[in-house]
Coordinates of C-alpha atoms in Angstrom, one line a residue:
M217 CA -9.7 -33.9 18.3
T218 CA -5.9 -33.3 19.7
N219 CA -4.8 -29.8 20.5
S220 CA -2.1 -30.1 17.8
V221 CA -5.0 -31.0 15.3
R222 CA -7.3 -28.0 16.5
K223 CA -4.3 -26.1 15.7
V224 CA -3.6 -26.9 12.1
A225 CA -6.8 -27.2 11.4
A226 CA -7.7 -23.4 12.7
A227 CA -4.4 -22.4 10.4
A228 CA -5.6 -23.9 7.5
A229 CA -8.9 -21.8 7.8
V230 CA -7.2 -18.6 8.5
A231 CA -5.1 -19.3 5.8
V232 CA -8.5 -20.3 3.2
L233 CA -9.8 -16.9 5.0
G234 CA -6.8 -15.2 4.0
A235 CA -6.4 -16.3 0.5
A236 CA -9.6 -15.3 -0.5
L237 CA -8.9 -11.7 0.7
A238 CA -5.1 -11.7 -0.5
G239 CA -6.4 -12.9 -3.3
C240 CA -7.5 -9.6 -4.5
G241 CA -3.9 -9.1 -4.2
G242 CA -2.1 -12.5 -4.0
G243 CA -0.2 -12.7 -7.0
A244 CA 1.2 -10.4 -9.2
G245 CA -0.5 -11.8 -12.3
A246 CA -3.4 -14.5 -13.7
P247 CA -4.2 -17.8 -14.5
A248 CA -2.5 -18.5 -17.6
A249 CA -5.5 -18.8 -19.6
G250 CA -6.1 -15.1 -18.8
R251 CA -2.8 -13.9 -19.8
E252 CA -3.0 -15.3 -23.5
A253 CA -6.0 -13.2 -23.8
R254 CA -4.2 -10.0 -22.7
M255 CA -4.3 -6.9 -24.7
G256 CA -5.8 -4.6 -27.2
T257 CA -4.0 -1.3 -27.9
P258 CA -2.8 0.2 -24.6
A259 CA -3.6 3.5 -23.4
A260 CA -6.0 4.0 -26.1
S261 CA -9.6 6.0 -25.4
A262 CA -12.5 4.7 -25.4
S263 CA -13.0 3.0 -28.7
G264 CA -15.8 3.1 -30.5
S265 CA -17.0 -0.5 -29.9
A266 CA -16.2 0.1 -26.6
S267 CA -18.4 3.0 -25.9
A268 CA -21.3 1.4 -28.0
S269 CA -21.1 -1.5 -25.5
A270 CA -20.9 0.4 -22.6
S271 CA -24.0 2.4 -24.3
A272 CA -26.0 -1.0 -24.3
A273 CA -25.0 -1.9 -20.8
G274 CA -25.9 1.3 -19.4
S275 CA -22.5 1.5 -17.6
P276 CA -21.0 4.9 -16.6
A277 CA -19.1 5.3 -19.9
A278 CA -22.5 5.6 -21.5
S279 CA -24.0 8.5 -19.7
P280 CA -21.5 10.3 -17.3
Q281 CA -23.5 11.9 -14.8
A282 CA -22.7 15.6 -13.5
G283 CA -19.4 15.8 -11.7
A284 CA -18.0 12.5 -13.6
P285 CA -15.1 12.4 -15.4
A286 CA -15.5 12.9 -19.1
K287 CA -14.6 9.6 -20.8
P288 CA -12.3 8.0 -18.9
P289 CA -9.6 6.2 -21.4
T290 CA -9.5 2.3 -21.5
M291 CA -8.0 0.0 -23.7
A292 CA -8.6 -1.2 -27.3
P293 CA -10.6 -4.9 -27.1
G294 CA -7.9 -7.8 -26.6
P295 CA -7.9 -10.7 -29.2
N296 CA -11.0 -12.1 -30.3
G297 CA -12.9 -8.9 -28.6
L298 CA -12.3 -10.2 -25.6
A299 CA -12.0 -7.2 -22.6
P300 CA -8.4 -6.0 -22.5
V301 CA -6.1 -6.2 -19.5
F302 CA -4.4 -3.3 -17.7
E303 CA -1.6 -4.1 -15.4
R304 CA 1.4 -1.8 -15.8
A305 CA 2.0 1.5 -17.4
K306 CA 3.6 0.7 -20.6
Q307 CA 5.2 4.5 -20.3
Q308 CA 7.5 3.4 -17.6
T309 CA 10.2 6.0 -17.4
D310 CA 7.5 8.6 -16.0
K311 CA 7.9 7.9 -11.8
T312 CA 4.5 7.4 -11.9
V313 CA 2.5 5.5 -9.0
A314 CA -1.4 4.1 -8.7
L315 CA -1.9 3.2 -5.4
T316 CA -5.3 0.9 -5.4
F317 CA -7.5 -0.1 -2.7
D318 CA -10.2 -3.1 -2.7
A319 CA -13.1 -2.3 -0.9
D320 CA -14.0 -5.9 -0.5
M321 CA -17.5 -7.2 1.1
T322 CA -19.5 -10.4 -0.1
S323 CA -23.1 -11.0 -0.7
D324 CA -23.5 -12.6 2.2
Q325 CA -21.6 -10.5 4.8
G326 CA -24.2 -8.6 6.1
P327 CA -24.9 -10.7 9.0
R328 CA -21.4 -9.9 10.0
A329 CA -21.5 -6.3 9.4
A330 CA -24.8 -6.3 11.4
G331 CA -22.6 -7.9 14.5
G332 CA -20.0 -5.0 14.6
E333 CA -17.5 -6.5 11.7
H334 CA -16.3 -3.5 10.0
F335 CA -15.8 -3.9 6.1
D336 CA -14.8 -0.3 5.6
N337 CA -11.6 1.6 6.6
P338 CA -12.6 5.8 7.3
A339 CA -9.4 6.5 8.7
L340 CA -7.4 5.1 5.5
I341 CA -9.9 7.5 3.3
S342 CA -9.1 10.2 5.8
A343 CA -4.9 9.6 5.7
L344 CA -5.2 9.4 1.8
R345 CA -7.0 12.9 2.0
T346 CA -4.6 14.5 4.2
L347 CA -1.8 13.2 2.3
K348 CA -3.2 14.4 -0.8
V349 CA -3.0 11.0 -2.5
P350 CA -5.0 10.6 -5.5
S351 CA -6.4 6.6 -5.7
T352 CA -8.3 4.3 -7.5
I353 CA -10.9 2.4 -4.9
F354 CA -12.0 -0.7 -6.6
M355 CA -15.5 -1.3 -4.8
T356 CA -17.8 -4.0 -4.7
G357 CA -21.8 -3.2 -5.0
R358 CA -22.3 -4.6 -1.8
W359 CA -19.7 -2.4 -0.1
A360 CA -21.5 0.6 -1.5
E361 CA -24.9 -0.7 -0.3
E362 CA -23.7 -1.1 3.7
Y363 CA -21.9 2.5 3.2
P364 CA -23.6 4.5 1.1
D365 CA -22.7 7.4 2.8
Q366 CA -18.9 6.7 2.6
A367 CA -19.5 5.5 -1.0
K368 CA -21.0 8.8 -2.0
S369 CA -18.5 11.0 0.1
I370 CA -15.6 8.9 -2.1
G371 CA -17.3 9.0 -5.4
T372 CA -17.8 12.8 -5.3
D373 CA -14.2 13.6 -4.2
P374 CA -12.0 14.5 -6.8
N375 CA -9.1 12.6 -5.2
F376 CA -10.9 9.7 -5.8
E377 CA -12.4 7.3 -8.7
I378 CA -14.6 4.5 -7.9
A379 CA -13.7 1.6 -10.2
N380 CA -15.9 -1.9 -10.0
H381 CA -15.2 -4.9 -8.1
S382 CA -18.2 -6.8 -9.1
Y383 CA -21.1 -6.7 -6.9
S384 CA -20.6 -10.0 -4.9
H385 CA -17.1 -10.3 -4.8
H386 CA -17.8 -13.9 -6.3
A387 CA -15.3 -15.5 -8.6
F388 CA -15.4 -15.3 -12.3
T389 CA -13.4 -18.5 -12.7
S390 CA -12.7 -21.5 -10.7
P391 CA -10.4 -22.4 -8.8
C392 CA -10.3 -19.0 -7.0
Y393 CA -9.4 -18.9 -3.1
G394 CA -12.4 -21.1 -2.6
L395 CA -15.0 -18.4 -3.5
P396 CA -18.6 -19.2 -5.2
V397 CA -18.4 -18.8 -8.7
L398 CA -20.8 -16.7 -11.1
D399 CA -21.6 -18.3 -14.6
T400 CA -21.0 -16.0 -17.7
A401 CA -24.6 -14.6 -17.5
A402 CA -24.7 -14.1 -13.9
A403 CA -20.9 -12.7 -14.0
R404 CA -22.1 -9.8 -16.6
A405 CA -24.9 -9.0 -14.2
D406 CA -22.7 -8.9 -11.5
V407 CA -20.9 -6.3 -13.1
D408 CA -24.1 -4.0 -13.7
R409 CA -25.6 -4.7 -10.5
A410 CA -21.8 -3.1 -9.1
F411 CA -22.3 0.3 -11.0
A412 CA -26.1 0.5 -10.2
A413 CA -25.0 0.5 -6.5
F414 CA -22.8 3.1 -6.9
R415 CA -25.4 5.0 -8.4
Q416 CA -27.5 4.7 -5.8
A417 CA -25.4 5.8 -3.5
G418 CA -24.8 9.1 -5.3
A419 CA -21.3 8.1 -6.4
V420 CA -20.0 10.0 -9.8
N421 CA -16.5 9.6 -10.1
T422 CA -16.8 6.4 -11.4
V423 CA -14.5 5.0 -14.0
P424 CA -15.3 1.6 -16.9
Y425 CA -12.7 -0.3 -14.9
F426 CA -12.9 -3.6 -13.2
R427 CA -10.9 -5.8 -10.8
F428 CA -11.6 -9.4 -11.0
P429 CA -12.6 -10.8 -7.6
G430 CA -9.5 -12.7 -6.6
G431 CA -7.2 -11.4 -9.4
C432 CA -8.4 -14.7 -11.3
Y433 CA -9.6 -14.6 -15.0
D434 CA -9.5 -16.3 -17.9
D435 CA -10.9 -16.2 -21.5
Q436 CA -14.3 -16.7 -20.5
S437 CA -14.3 -14.4 -17.8
L438 CA -13.1 -11.7 -20.5
R439 CA -15.4 -12.7 -22.7
A440 CA -18.1 -11.9 -20.1
L441 CA -17.0 -8.6 -19.7
S442 CA -16.4 -7.8 -23.8
T443 CA -19.8 -6.1 -23.6
A444 CA -19.5 -4.2 -20.6
G445 CA -17.2 -1.7 -22.1
V446 CA -14.8 -1.9 -19.1
T447 CA -10.7 -2.5 -19.0
A448 CA -9.7 -5.4 -16.4
V449 CA -7.4 -4.0 -14.2
Q450 CA -4.7 -6.5 -12.3
W451 CA -1.3 -5.1 -10.7
D452 CA 2.3 -5.8 -10.4
V453 CA 2.9 -5.0 -6.9
V454 CA 1.1 -7.1 -4.0
S455 CA 1.1 -5.1 -0.8
G456 CA 0.7 -8.2 1.5
D457 CA -1.5 -6.2 3.9
A458 CA -4.7 -9.0 3.9
F459 CA -4.9 -9.8 7.6
A460 CA -1.4 -8.3 8.0
K461 CA -0.4 -7.4 11.5
D462 CA 2.7 -5.5 10.9
P463 CA 2.6 -2.0 8.7
V464 CA 6.3 -2.0 8.7
A465 CA 6.8 -5.3 6.9
V466 CA 3.5 -4.2 4.4
A467 CA 5.1 -0.8 3.7
E468 CA 8.9 -2.4 2.9
Q469 CA 7.3 -5.1 0.5
V470 CA 5.6 -2.4 -1.4
L471 CA 8.6 -0.1 -1.4
A472 CA 10.8 -3.0 -2.7
G473 CA 8.4 -3.9 -5.3
V474 CA 7.6 -0.5 -7.1
K475 CA 8.8 0.7 -10.8
P476 CA 8.0 3.7 -12.6
G477 CA 4.2 3.0 -13.9
S478 CA 3.4 0.5 -11.2
V479 CA -0.3 -0.4 -10.3
V480 CA -0.4 -1.4 -6.2
V481 CA -2.8 -3.6 -5.0
M482 CA -4.1 -2.9 -1.3
H483 CA -7.4 -3.4 1.1
C484 CA -9.9 -0.8 2.4
T485 CA -11.4 -3.3 4.6
R486 CA -10.6 -2.7 8.4
S487 CA -11.3 -6.1 9.8
A488 CA -9.7 -7.9 7.4
A489 CA -6.8 -5.6 6.6
P490 CA -6.3 -3.1 9.7
V491 CA -2.6 -1.9 9.5
T492 CA -3.2 -0.3 5.7
E493 CA -3.6 3.1 7.0
E494 CA -0.3 2.7 8.8
A495 CA 1.9 1.6 6.2
V496 CA 0.5 3.8 3.6
R497 CA 1.7 7.0 6.0
R498 CA 4.9 5.1 5.4
I499 CA 5.0 4.4 2.3
V500 CA 3.8 7.8 0.7
P501 CA 6.5 10.3 1.9
E502 CA 9.2 7.1 0.8
L503 CA 7.7 7.1 -2.6
R504 CA 7.9 11.1 -2.8
K505 CA 11.5 11.3 -1.6
R506 CA 12.3 8.7 -4.4
G507 CA 10.7 11.2 -6.9
Y508 CA 7.3 9.2 -7.5
R509 CA 4.2 10.9 -8.2
F510 CA 1.1 9.4 -7.1
V511 CA -1.6 9.0 -9.7
K512 CA -5.4 7.1 -10.6
V513 CA -5.3 4.5 -12.7
S514 CA -7.3 6.3 -15.2
E515 CA -3.9 8.4 -15.6
L516 CA -1.7 5.5 -16.1
I517 CA -4.1 4.3 -18.7
G518 CA -4.0 7.2 -20.2
K519 CA -0.4 6.8 -20.7

């Protein structure tokens, strides 16, 4: 293989890896099929049917633990009972914004963690605490298993809420940035397994929200979630922090995209998003200067 071919192959490999992580924030929307499935009544409290589904599934909405938020707001089911999807607050005059962070770790990355790769980012969490930024962490169950002390620390801190990002970080539909794909039954079980991992770690500030790995979904994916009592949460602002090396560029991209009611997707994964903390330290004071107030996703959904 010539040097030029090697360089092209290497670049392609990096692009695939970047897309898999950036897929969590790789676009402002979802596949067309998923868009058609959008949304029941926005900003509704958990409905009776959703509560019943949650009880059947054993999700946090069914039996909140001591210290957990009381009945976090969810949305009413979408068309044909599909799980609802939230992207941005309908109340778009209030200058609120939710910074969300995907704590990604796939089910097969244990050896990489054992070899010293860091899928956590304690400095980012510390910065959010210091800056007093309420945040929603979309955590995979595998991440909670790898870092149980951090999962508990985040999940018992009232500054944060933990939402479900699946157990395995495998895709719920295909194609999705090359991620392995779960069938309907496995997808539903993957959601439950993540909530179980949070409980096992001792996290109590969990909310009935779910973010699709890669942000990829369709009607079948939403049908798989329909009995889980969760609201699927997407975003309208992509930070571009995945594999970024320039925190200024990440901050500028966020600042250019934020509007009242926005949901920003970022990452809490040191090895794959190394400049997120520094970007956040630039983003927060500037948005506050512009009159924005930081809130958790639960507050946006509750508007």
